Short mmCIF file of C-alpha atoms in Angstrom, two decimals:
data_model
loop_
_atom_site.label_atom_id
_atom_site.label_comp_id
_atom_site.label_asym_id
_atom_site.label_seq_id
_atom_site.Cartn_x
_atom_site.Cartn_y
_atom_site.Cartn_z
CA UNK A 1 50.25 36.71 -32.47
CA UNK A 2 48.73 37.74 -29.40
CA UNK A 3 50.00 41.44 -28.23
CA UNK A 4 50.03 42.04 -24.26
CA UNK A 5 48.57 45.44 -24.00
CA UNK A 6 50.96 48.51 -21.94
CA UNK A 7 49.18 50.22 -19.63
CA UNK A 8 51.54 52.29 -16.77
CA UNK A 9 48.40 52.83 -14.53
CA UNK A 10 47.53 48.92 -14.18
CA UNK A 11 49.58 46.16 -12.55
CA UNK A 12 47.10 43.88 -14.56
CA UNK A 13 47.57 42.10 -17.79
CA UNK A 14 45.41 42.58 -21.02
CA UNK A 15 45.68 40.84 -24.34
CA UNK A 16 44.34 41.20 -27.96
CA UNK A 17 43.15 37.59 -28.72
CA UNK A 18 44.79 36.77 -32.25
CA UNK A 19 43.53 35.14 -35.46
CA UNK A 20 44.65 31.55 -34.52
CA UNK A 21 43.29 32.11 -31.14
CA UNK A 22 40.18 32.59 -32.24
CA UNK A 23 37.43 30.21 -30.89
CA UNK A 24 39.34 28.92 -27.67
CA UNK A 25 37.79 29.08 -24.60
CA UNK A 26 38.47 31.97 -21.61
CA UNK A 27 39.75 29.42 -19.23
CA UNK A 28 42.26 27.50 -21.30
CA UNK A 29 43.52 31.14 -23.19
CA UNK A 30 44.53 32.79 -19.86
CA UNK A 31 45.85 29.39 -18.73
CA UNK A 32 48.29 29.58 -21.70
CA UNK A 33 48.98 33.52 -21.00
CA UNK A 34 49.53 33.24 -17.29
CA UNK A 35 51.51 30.35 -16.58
CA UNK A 36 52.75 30.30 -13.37
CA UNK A 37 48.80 29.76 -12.26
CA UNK A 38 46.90 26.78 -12.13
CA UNK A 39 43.43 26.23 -14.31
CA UNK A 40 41.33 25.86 -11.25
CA UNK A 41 43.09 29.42 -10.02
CA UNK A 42 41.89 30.95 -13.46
CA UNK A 43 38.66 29.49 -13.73
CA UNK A 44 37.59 30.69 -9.92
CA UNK A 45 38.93 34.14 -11.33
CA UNK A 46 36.28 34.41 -14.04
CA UNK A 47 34.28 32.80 -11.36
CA UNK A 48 34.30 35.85 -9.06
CA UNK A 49 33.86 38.36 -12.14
CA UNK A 50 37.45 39.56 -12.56
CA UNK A 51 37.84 39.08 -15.68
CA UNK A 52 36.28 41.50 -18.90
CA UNK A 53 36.14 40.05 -22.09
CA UNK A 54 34.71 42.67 -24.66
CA UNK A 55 33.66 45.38 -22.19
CA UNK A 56 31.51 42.92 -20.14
CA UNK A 57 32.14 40.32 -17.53
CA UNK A 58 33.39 37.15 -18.75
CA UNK A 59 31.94 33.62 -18.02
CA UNK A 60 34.12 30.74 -17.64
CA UNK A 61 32.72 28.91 -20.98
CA UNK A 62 32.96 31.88 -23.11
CA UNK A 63 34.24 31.17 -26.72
CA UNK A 64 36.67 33.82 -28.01
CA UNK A 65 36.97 35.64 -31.39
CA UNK A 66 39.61 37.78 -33.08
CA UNK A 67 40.58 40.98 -32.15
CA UNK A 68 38.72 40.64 -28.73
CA UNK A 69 40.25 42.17 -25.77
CA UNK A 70 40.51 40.64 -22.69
CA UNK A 71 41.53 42.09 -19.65
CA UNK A 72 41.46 41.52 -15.52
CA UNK A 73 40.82 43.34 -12.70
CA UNK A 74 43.29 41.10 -10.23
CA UNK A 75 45.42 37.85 -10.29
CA UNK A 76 45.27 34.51 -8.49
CA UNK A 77 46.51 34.55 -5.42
CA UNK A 78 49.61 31.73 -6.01
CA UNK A 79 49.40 28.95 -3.72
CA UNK A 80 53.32 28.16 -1.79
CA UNK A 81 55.32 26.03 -3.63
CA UNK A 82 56.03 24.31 -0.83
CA UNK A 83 54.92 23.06 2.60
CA UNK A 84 55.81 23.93 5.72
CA UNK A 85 55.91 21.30 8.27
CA UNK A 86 53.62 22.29 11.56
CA UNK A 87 53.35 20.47 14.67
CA UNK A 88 49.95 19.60 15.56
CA UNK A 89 48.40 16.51 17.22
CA UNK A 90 47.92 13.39 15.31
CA UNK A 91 45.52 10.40 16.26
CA UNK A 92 47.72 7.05 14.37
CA UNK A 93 45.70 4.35 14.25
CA UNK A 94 48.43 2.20 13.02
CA UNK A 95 52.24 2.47 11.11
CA UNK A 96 54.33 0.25 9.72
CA UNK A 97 57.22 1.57 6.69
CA UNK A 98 54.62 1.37 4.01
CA UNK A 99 52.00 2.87 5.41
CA UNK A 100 50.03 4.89 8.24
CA UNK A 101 46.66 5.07 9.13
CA UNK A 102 45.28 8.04 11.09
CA UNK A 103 42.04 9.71 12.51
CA UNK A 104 41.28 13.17 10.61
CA UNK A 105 38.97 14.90 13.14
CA UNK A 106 36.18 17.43 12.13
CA UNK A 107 37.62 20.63 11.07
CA UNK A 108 41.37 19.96 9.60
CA UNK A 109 41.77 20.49 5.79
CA UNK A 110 43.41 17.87 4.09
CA UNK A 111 46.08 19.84 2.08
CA UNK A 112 46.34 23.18 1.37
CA UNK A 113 43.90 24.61 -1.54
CA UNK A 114 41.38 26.95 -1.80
CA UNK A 115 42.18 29.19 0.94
CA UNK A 116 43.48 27.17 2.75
CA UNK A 117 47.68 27.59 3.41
CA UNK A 118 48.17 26.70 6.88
CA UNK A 119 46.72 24.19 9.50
CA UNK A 120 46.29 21.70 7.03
CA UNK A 121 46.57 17.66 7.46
CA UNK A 122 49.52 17.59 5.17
CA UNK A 123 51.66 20.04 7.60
CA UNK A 124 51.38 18.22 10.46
CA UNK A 125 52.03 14.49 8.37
CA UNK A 126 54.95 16.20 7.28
CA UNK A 127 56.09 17.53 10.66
CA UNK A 128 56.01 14.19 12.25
CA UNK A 129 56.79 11.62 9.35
CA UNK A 130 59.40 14.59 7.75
CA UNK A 131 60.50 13.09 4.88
CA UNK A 132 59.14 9.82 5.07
CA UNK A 133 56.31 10.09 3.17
CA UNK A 134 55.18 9.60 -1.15
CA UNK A 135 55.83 12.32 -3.26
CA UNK A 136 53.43 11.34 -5.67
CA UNK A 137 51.20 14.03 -5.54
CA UNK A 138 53.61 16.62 -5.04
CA UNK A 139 54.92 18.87 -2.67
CA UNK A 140 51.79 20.10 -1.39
CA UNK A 141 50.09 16.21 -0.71
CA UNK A 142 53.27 14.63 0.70
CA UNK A 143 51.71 11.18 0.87
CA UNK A 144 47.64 11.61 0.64
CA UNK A 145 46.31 8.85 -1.67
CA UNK A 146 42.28 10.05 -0.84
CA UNK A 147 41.10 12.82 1.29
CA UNK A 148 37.83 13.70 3.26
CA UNK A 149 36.21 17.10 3.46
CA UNK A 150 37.11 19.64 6.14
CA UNK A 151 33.97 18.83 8.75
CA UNK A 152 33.97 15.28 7.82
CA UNK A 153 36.21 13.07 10.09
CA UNK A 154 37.23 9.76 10.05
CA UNK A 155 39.83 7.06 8.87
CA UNK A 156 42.39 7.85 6.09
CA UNK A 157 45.76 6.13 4.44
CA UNK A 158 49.04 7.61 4.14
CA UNK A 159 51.82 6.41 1.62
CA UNK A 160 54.90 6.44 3.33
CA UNK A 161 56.95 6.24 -0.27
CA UNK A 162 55.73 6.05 -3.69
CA UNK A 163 55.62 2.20 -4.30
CA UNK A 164 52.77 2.10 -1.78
CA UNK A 165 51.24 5.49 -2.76
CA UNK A 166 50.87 3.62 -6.42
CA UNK A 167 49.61 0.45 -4.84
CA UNK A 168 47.04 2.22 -3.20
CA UNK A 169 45.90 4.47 -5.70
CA UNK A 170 45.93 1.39 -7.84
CA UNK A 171 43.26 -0.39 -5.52
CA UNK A 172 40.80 3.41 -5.02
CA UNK A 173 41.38 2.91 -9.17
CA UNK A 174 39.91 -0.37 -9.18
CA UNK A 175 37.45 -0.23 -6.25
CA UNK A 176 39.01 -3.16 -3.77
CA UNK A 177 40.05 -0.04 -1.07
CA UNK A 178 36.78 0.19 0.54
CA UNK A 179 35.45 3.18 3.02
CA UNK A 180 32.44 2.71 5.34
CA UNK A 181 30.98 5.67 6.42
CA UNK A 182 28.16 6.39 9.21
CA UNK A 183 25.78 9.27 8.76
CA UNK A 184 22.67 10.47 10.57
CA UNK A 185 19.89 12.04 7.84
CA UNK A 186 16.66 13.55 8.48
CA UNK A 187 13.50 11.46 7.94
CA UNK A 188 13.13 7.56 6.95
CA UNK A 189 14.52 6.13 3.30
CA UNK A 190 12.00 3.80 1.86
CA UNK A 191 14.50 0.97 1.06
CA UNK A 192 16.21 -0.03 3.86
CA UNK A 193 19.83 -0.61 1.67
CA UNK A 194 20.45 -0.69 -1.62
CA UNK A 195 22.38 1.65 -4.21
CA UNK A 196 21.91 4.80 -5.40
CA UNK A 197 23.71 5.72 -9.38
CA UNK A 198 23.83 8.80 -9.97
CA UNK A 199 26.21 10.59 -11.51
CA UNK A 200 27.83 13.45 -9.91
CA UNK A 201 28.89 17.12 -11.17
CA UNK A 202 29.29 20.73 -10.71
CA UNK A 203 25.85 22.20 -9.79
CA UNK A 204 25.07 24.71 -12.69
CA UNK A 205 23.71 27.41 -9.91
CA UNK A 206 26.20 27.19 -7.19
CA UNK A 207 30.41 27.55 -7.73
CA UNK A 208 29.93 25.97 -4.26
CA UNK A 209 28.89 22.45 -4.17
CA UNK A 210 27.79 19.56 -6.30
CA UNK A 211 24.49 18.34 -7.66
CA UNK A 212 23.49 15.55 -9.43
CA UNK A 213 23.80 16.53 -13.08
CA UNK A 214 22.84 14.67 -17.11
CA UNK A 215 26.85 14.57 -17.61
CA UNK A 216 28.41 14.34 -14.00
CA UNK A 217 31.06 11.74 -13.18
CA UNK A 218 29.42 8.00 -12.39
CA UNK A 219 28.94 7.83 -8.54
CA UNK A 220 27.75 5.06 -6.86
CA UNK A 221 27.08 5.03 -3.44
CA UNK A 222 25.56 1.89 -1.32
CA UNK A 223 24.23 2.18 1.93
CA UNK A 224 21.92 0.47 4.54
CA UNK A 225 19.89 1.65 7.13
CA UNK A 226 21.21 1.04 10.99
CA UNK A 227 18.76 2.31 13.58
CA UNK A 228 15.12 4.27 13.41
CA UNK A 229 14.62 7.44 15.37
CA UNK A 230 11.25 9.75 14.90
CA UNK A 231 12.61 12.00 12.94
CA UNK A 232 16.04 10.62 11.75
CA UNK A 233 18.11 6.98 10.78
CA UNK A 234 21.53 6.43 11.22
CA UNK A 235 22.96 5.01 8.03
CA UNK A 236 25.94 2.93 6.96
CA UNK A 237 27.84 3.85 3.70
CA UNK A 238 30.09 2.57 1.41
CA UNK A 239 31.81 4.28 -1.47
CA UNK A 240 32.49 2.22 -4.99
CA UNK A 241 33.46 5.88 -5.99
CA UNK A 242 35.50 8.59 -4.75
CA UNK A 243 33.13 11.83 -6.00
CA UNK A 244 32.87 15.46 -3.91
CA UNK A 245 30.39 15.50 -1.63
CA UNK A 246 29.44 11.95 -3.15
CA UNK A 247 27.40 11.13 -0.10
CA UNK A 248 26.21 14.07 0.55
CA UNK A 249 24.75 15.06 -2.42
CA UNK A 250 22.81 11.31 -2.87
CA UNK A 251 21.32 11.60 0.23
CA UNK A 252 20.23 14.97 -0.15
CA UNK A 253 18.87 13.70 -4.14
CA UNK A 254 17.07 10.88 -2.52
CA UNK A 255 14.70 13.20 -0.28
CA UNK A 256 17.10 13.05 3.26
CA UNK A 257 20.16 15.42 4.03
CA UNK A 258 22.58 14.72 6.01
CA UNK A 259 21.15 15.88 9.74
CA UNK A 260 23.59 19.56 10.42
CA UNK A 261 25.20 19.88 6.83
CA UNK A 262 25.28 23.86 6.32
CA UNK A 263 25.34 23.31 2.42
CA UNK A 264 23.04 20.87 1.97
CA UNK A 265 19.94 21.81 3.11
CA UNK A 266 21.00 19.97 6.54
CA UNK A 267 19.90 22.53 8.68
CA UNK A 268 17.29 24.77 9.40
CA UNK A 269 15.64 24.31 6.57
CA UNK A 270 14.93 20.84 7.38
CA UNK A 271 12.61 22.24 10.59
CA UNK A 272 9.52 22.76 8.93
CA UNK A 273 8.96 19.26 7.63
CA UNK A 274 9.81 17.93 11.23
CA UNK A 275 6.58 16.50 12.83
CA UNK A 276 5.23 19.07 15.16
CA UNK A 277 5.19 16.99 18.17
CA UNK A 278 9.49 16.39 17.76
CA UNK A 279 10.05 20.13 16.60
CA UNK A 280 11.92 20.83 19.95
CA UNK A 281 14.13 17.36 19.43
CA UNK A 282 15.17 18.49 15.96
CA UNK A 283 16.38 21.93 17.69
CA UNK A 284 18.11 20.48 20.06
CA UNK A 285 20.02 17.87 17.84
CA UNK A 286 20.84 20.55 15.37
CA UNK A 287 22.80 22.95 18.14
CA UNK A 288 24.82 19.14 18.92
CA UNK A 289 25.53 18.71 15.26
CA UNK A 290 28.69 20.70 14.44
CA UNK A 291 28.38 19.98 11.07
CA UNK A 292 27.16 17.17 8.79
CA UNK A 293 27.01 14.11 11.28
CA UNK A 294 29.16 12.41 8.60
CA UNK A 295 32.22 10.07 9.78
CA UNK A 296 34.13 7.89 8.10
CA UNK A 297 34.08 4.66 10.30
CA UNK A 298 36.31 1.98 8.46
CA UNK A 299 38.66 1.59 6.06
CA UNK A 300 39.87 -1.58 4.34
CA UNK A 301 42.51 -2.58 1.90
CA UNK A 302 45.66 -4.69 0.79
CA UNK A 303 49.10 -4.07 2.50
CA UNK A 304 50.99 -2.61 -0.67
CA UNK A 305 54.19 -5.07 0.75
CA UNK A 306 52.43 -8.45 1.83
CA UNK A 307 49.08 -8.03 -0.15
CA UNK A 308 47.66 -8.71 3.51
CA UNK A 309 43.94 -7.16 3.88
CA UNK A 310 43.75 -4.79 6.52
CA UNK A 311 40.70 -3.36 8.18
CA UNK A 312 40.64 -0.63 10.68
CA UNK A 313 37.79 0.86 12.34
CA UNK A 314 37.37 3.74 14.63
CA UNK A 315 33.87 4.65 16.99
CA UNK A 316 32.21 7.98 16.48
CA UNK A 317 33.26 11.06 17.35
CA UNK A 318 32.57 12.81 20.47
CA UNK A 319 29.40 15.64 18.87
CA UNK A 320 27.98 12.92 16.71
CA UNK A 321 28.22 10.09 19.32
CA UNK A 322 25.78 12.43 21.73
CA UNK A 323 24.00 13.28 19.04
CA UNK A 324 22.99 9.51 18.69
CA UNK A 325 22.54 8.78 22.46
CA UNK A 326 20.04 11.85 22.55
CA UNK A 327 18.06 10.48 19.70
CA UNK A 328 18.32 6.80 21.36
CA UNK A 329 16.65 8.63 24.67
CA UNK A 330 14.48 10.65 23.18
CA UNK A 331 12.63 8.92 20.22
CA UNK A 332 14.16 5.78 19.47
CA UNK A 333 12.16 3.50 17.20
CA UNK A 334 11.81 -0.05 16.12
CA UNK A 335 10.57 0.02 12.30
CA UNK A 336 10.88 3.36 10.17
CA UNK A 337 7.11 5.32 9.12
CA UNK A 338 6.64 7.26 6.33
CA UNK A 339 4.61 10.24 6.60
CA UNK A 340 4.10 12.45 3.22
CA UNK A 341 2.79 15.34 4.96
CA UNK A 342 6.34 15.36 6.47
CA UNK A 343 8.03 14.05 4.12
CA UNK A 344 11.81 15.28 3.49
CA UNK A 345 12.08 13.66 -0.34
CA UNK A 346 10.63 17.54 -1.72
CA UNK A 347 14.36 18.49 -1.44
CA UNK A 348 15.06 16.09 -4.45
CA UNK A 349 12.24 18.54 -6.32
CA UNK A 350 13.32 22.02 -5.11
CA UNK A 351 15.98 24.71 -4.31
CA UNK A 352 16.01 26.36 -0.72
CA UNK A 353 17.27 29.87 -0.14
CA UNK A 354 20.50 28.60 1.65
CA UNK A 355 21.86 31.25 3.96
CA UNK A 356 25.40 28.50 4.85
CA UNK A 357 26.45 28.53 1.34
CA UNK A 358 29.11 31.05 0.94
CA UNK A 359 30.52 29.12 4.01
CA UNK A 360 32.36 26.58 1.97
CA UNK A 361 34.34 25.90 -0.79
CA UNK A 362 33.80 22.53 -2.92
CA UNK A 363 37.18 21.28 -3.49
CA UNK A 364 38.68 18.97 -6.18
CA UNK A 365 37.43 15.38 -7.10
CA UNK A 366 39.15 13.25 -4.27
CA UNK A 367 41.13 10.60 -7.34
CA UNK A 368 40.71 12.22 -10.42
CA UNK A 369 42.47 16.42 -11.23
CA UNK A 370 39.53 18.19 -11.52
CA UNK A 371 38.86 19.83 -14.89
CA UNK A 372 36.29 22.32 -15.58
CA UNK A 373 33.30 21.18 -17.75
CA UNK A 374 30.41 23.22 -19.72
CA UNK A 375 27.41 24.10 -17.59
CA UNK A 376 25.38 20.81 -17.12
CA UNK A 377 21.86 20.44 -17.12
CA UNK A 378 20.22 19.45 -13.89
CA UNK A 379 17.87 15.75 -14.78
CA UNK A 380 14.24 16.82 -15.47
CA UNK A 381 11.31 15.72 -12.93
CA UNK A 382 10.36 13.40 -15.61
CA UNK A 383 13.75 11.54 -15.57
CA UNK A 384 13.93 11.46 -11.81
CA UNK A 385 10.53 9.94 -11.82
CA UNK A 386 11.42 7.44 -14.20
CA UNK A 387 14.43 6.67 -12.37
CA UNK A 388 11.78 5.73 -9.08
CA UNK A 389 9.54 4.48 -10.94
CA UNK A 390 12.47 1.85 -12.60
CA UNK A 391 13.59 1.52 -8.27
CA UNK A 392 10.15 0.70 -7.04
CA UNK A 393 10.13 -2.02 -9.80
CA UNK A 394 13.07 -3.30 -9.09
CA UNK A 395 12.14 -3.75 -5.04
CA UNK A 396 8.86 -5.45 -6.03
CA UNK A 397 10.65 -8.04 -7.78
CA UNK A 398 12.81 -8.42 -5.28
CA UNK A 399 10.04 -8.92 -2.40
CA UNK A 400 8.18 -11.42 -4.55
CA UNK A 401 11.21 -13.44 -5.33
CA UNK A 402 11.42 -13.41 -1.06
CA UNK A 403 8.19 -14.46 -0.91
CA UNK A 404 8.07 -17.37 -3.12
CA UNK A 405 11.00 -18.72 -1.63
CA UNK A 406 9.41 -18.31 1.95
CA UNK A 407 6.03 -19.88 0.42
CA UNK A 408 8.39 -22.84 -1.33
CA UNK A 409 9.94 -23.64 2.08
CA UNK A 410 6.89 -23.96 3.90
CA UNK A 411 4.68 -26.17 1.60
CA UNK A 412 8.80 -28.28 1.70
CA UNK A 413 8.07 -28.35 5.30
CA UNK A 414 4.70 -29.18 5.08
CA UNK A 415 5.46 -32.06 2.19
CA UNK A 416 3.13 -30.42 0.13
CA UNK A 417 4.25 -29.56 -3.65
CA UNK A 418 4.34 -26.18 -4.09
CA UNK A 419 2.95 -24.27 -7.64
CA UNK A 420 3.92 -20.57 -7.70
CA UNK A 421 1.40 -18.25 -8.47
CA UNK A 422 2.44 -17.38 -11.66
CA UNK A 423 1.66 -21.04 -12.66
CA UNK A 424 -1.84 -21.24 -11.08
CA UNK A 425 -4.81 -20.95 -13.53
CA UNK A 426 -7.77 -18.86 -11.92
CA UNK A 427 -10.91 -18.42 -13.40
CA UNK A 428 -11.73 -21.88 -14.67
CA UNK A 429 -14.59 -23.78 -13.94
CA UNK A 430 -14.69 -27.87 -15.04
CA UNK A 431 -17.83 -28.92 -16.77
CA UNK A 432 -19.12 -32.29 -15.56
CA UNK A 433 -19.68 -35.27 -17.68
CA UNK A 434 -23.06 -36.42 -16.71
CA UNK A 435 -22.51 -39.73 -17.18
CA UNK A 436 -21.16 -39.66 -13.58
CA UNK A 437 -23.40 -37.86 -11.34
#
């Protein structure tokens, strides 16, 4: 049995780990010990060193034996049990009794976690809807079905009761609630839309944000380019998953961040690999940029009541809008270039010294409780490589599939028979029967 150890000079608990204890991990030991805290509370406790297992600081995947002794140095702070309604301005898009759906600007956390008690999204829903709203997800998430992060704004659903909370979890579940998003990234992607699959995780060196990781969650993310700048493209989105930072981390993977994203690599250091002659653009469009010029843009999906679809669709916000009219003034182009002396795809292949990154907190998987995983290994160069090497395959096949069928229609149009040139025979020289010359 597990013995809680008196001390009268310590407000903070200690225990002996027992015999049948022995060989659970940290995280799930104190989570049976100190029950009126959630795992995610513990885990960012061993996170920030305040817990000593053995005489040493503990780490979150430790693996405990008998007789060790376990003690902290403080105790989650315990998030309110409930919400308290505040007033605050709300854009609706549109309302019915099933559902609402609203404009999150930049700046407003979703609901309250992870520092964050007051101001939040859910407050002011619950101030104006009051108690018309799903209780699904508990008292703290009166009806949010998905969420976006902080400096991210853009279209969202509310449940207003649980039927339609269920219906619309039901459709993020099965991927027919589809988000659009528009984003502005440094530098030109080679293909101008596809899909990128990768799969999504904790990154091993940073509590902070994600990475793309051997066992993360599947994430797929398709996109397509819009318009060309010199030194940027604004992109279109669309989520088939609902990952952290899902965009964000695939475009920073690929070899282009999102253009101001402090965590990232957004920022400053994306200067250096600017082209010298647009060095005084890219400081000027990173003072307009906020944040990540990230937005979601449109949102679609089946009334929960009259299986109607509904799309909404909102234009840019104010800082990204002018962000995009400077660009379109400045250095607009026709056709992206590539450059590899400037190329931003070295961020796929290195860390940067990040000076933003204490500056946010990665919150929980948007659909899915988050629960904390081993430490995952990053892929290795020579799995990313394969995985461009399997890409650039994939687009040739795809361009000479175009091209036949271009070279079909026009030898149609010509009424000559066309032979593809996989069928042609080169190298082949007739002989001549002499009997005819």
């Amino acid at each position: 049995m597990t013995k809680k150890t008196e001390n009268p000079q310590t407000e903070f608990p200690k225990f002996v780990v027992a015999e049948k204890e022995a060989g659970e991990r940290l995280d799930k030991f104190l989570q049976v010990k100190l029950k009126d805290f959630s795992r995610t509370d513990i885990q960012k406790l061993i996170v920030d060193g305040k817990v000593i297992a053995a005489g040493s600081v503990a780490k979150k995947n430790l693996r405990l034996t008998e007789g060790m002794h376990v003690a902290l140095s403080a105790l989650p702070q315990k998030e309110a049990s409930e919400l308290k309604p505040e007033k605050m301005p709300l854009h609706i898009v549109y309302e019915d009794d099933d559902v609402a759906v609203i404009f999150k600007p930049r700046g407003i956390v979703v609901h309250p976690g992870n520092g964050a008690a007051t101001g939040t999204l859910a407050a002011g829903l619950l101030h104006y809807f009051k108690d018309k709203l799903s209780s699904v997800n508990g008292p703290l998430r009166p009806g949010i079905v998905h969420r976006l992060d902080k400096d991210t704004p853009g279209l969202m659903v509310v449940a207003k009761n649980d039927k339609a909370h269920r219906s619309l979890a039901h459709q993020l579940e099965t991927r027919t609630l589809h988000r659009k998003y528009e984003a502005l990234i440094w530098g030109h992607p080679r293909d101008l839309s596809g899909e990128i699959e990768l799969p999504v995780g904790r990154d091993p060196k940073s509590r902070i944000r994600m990475a793309v990781v051997k066992n993360g969650k599947f994430a797929k993310t398709r996109y397509k380019a819009k318009t060309f700048f010199a030194i940027a493209t604004l992109m279109e989105y669309e989520l088939d998953t609902g990952r952290t930072h899902q965009i964000r981390v695939h475009s920073r993977y690929t070899g282009h961040p999102i253009v101001g994203d402090p965590v990232y690599d957004g920022r400053e250091s994306s200067l250096s690999r600017v082209p010298p002659l647009y060095h005084s653009t890219a400081e000027i469009l990173l003072k307009m940029a906020p944040a990540q010029l990230l937005q979601a843009v449109e949102i679609t999906f089946s009334h929960p009541r009259t299986r109607k679809k509904m799309t909404f669709s909102v234009p840019l916000e104010k800082p990204f809008a002018e962000a995009v009219q400077f660009l379109e003034k400045e250095c607009l182009q026709s056709a992206p270039t590539f450059d590899e002396d400037t190329s931003f795809r070295d961020f796929a292949e290195t860390e940067i010294n990040n000076p933003y990154l204490e500056e946010e907190i990665v919150e929980d998987e948007e659909e899915y409780p988050y629960e904390e995983e081993p430490v995952k290994e990053r892929l290795t160069r020579a799995e990313r490589l394969e995985i461009k090497k399997e890409r650039r395959k994939k687009r040739k096949a795809i361009e000479a599939e175009k091209r036949e069928k271009k070279e079909r229609r026009d030898a149609e149009k010509r009424g000559e028979t066309y032979v593809p040139k996989s069928e042609i025979v080169t190298g082949y020289e007739p002989t001549i029967d002499p009997s005819f010359l």
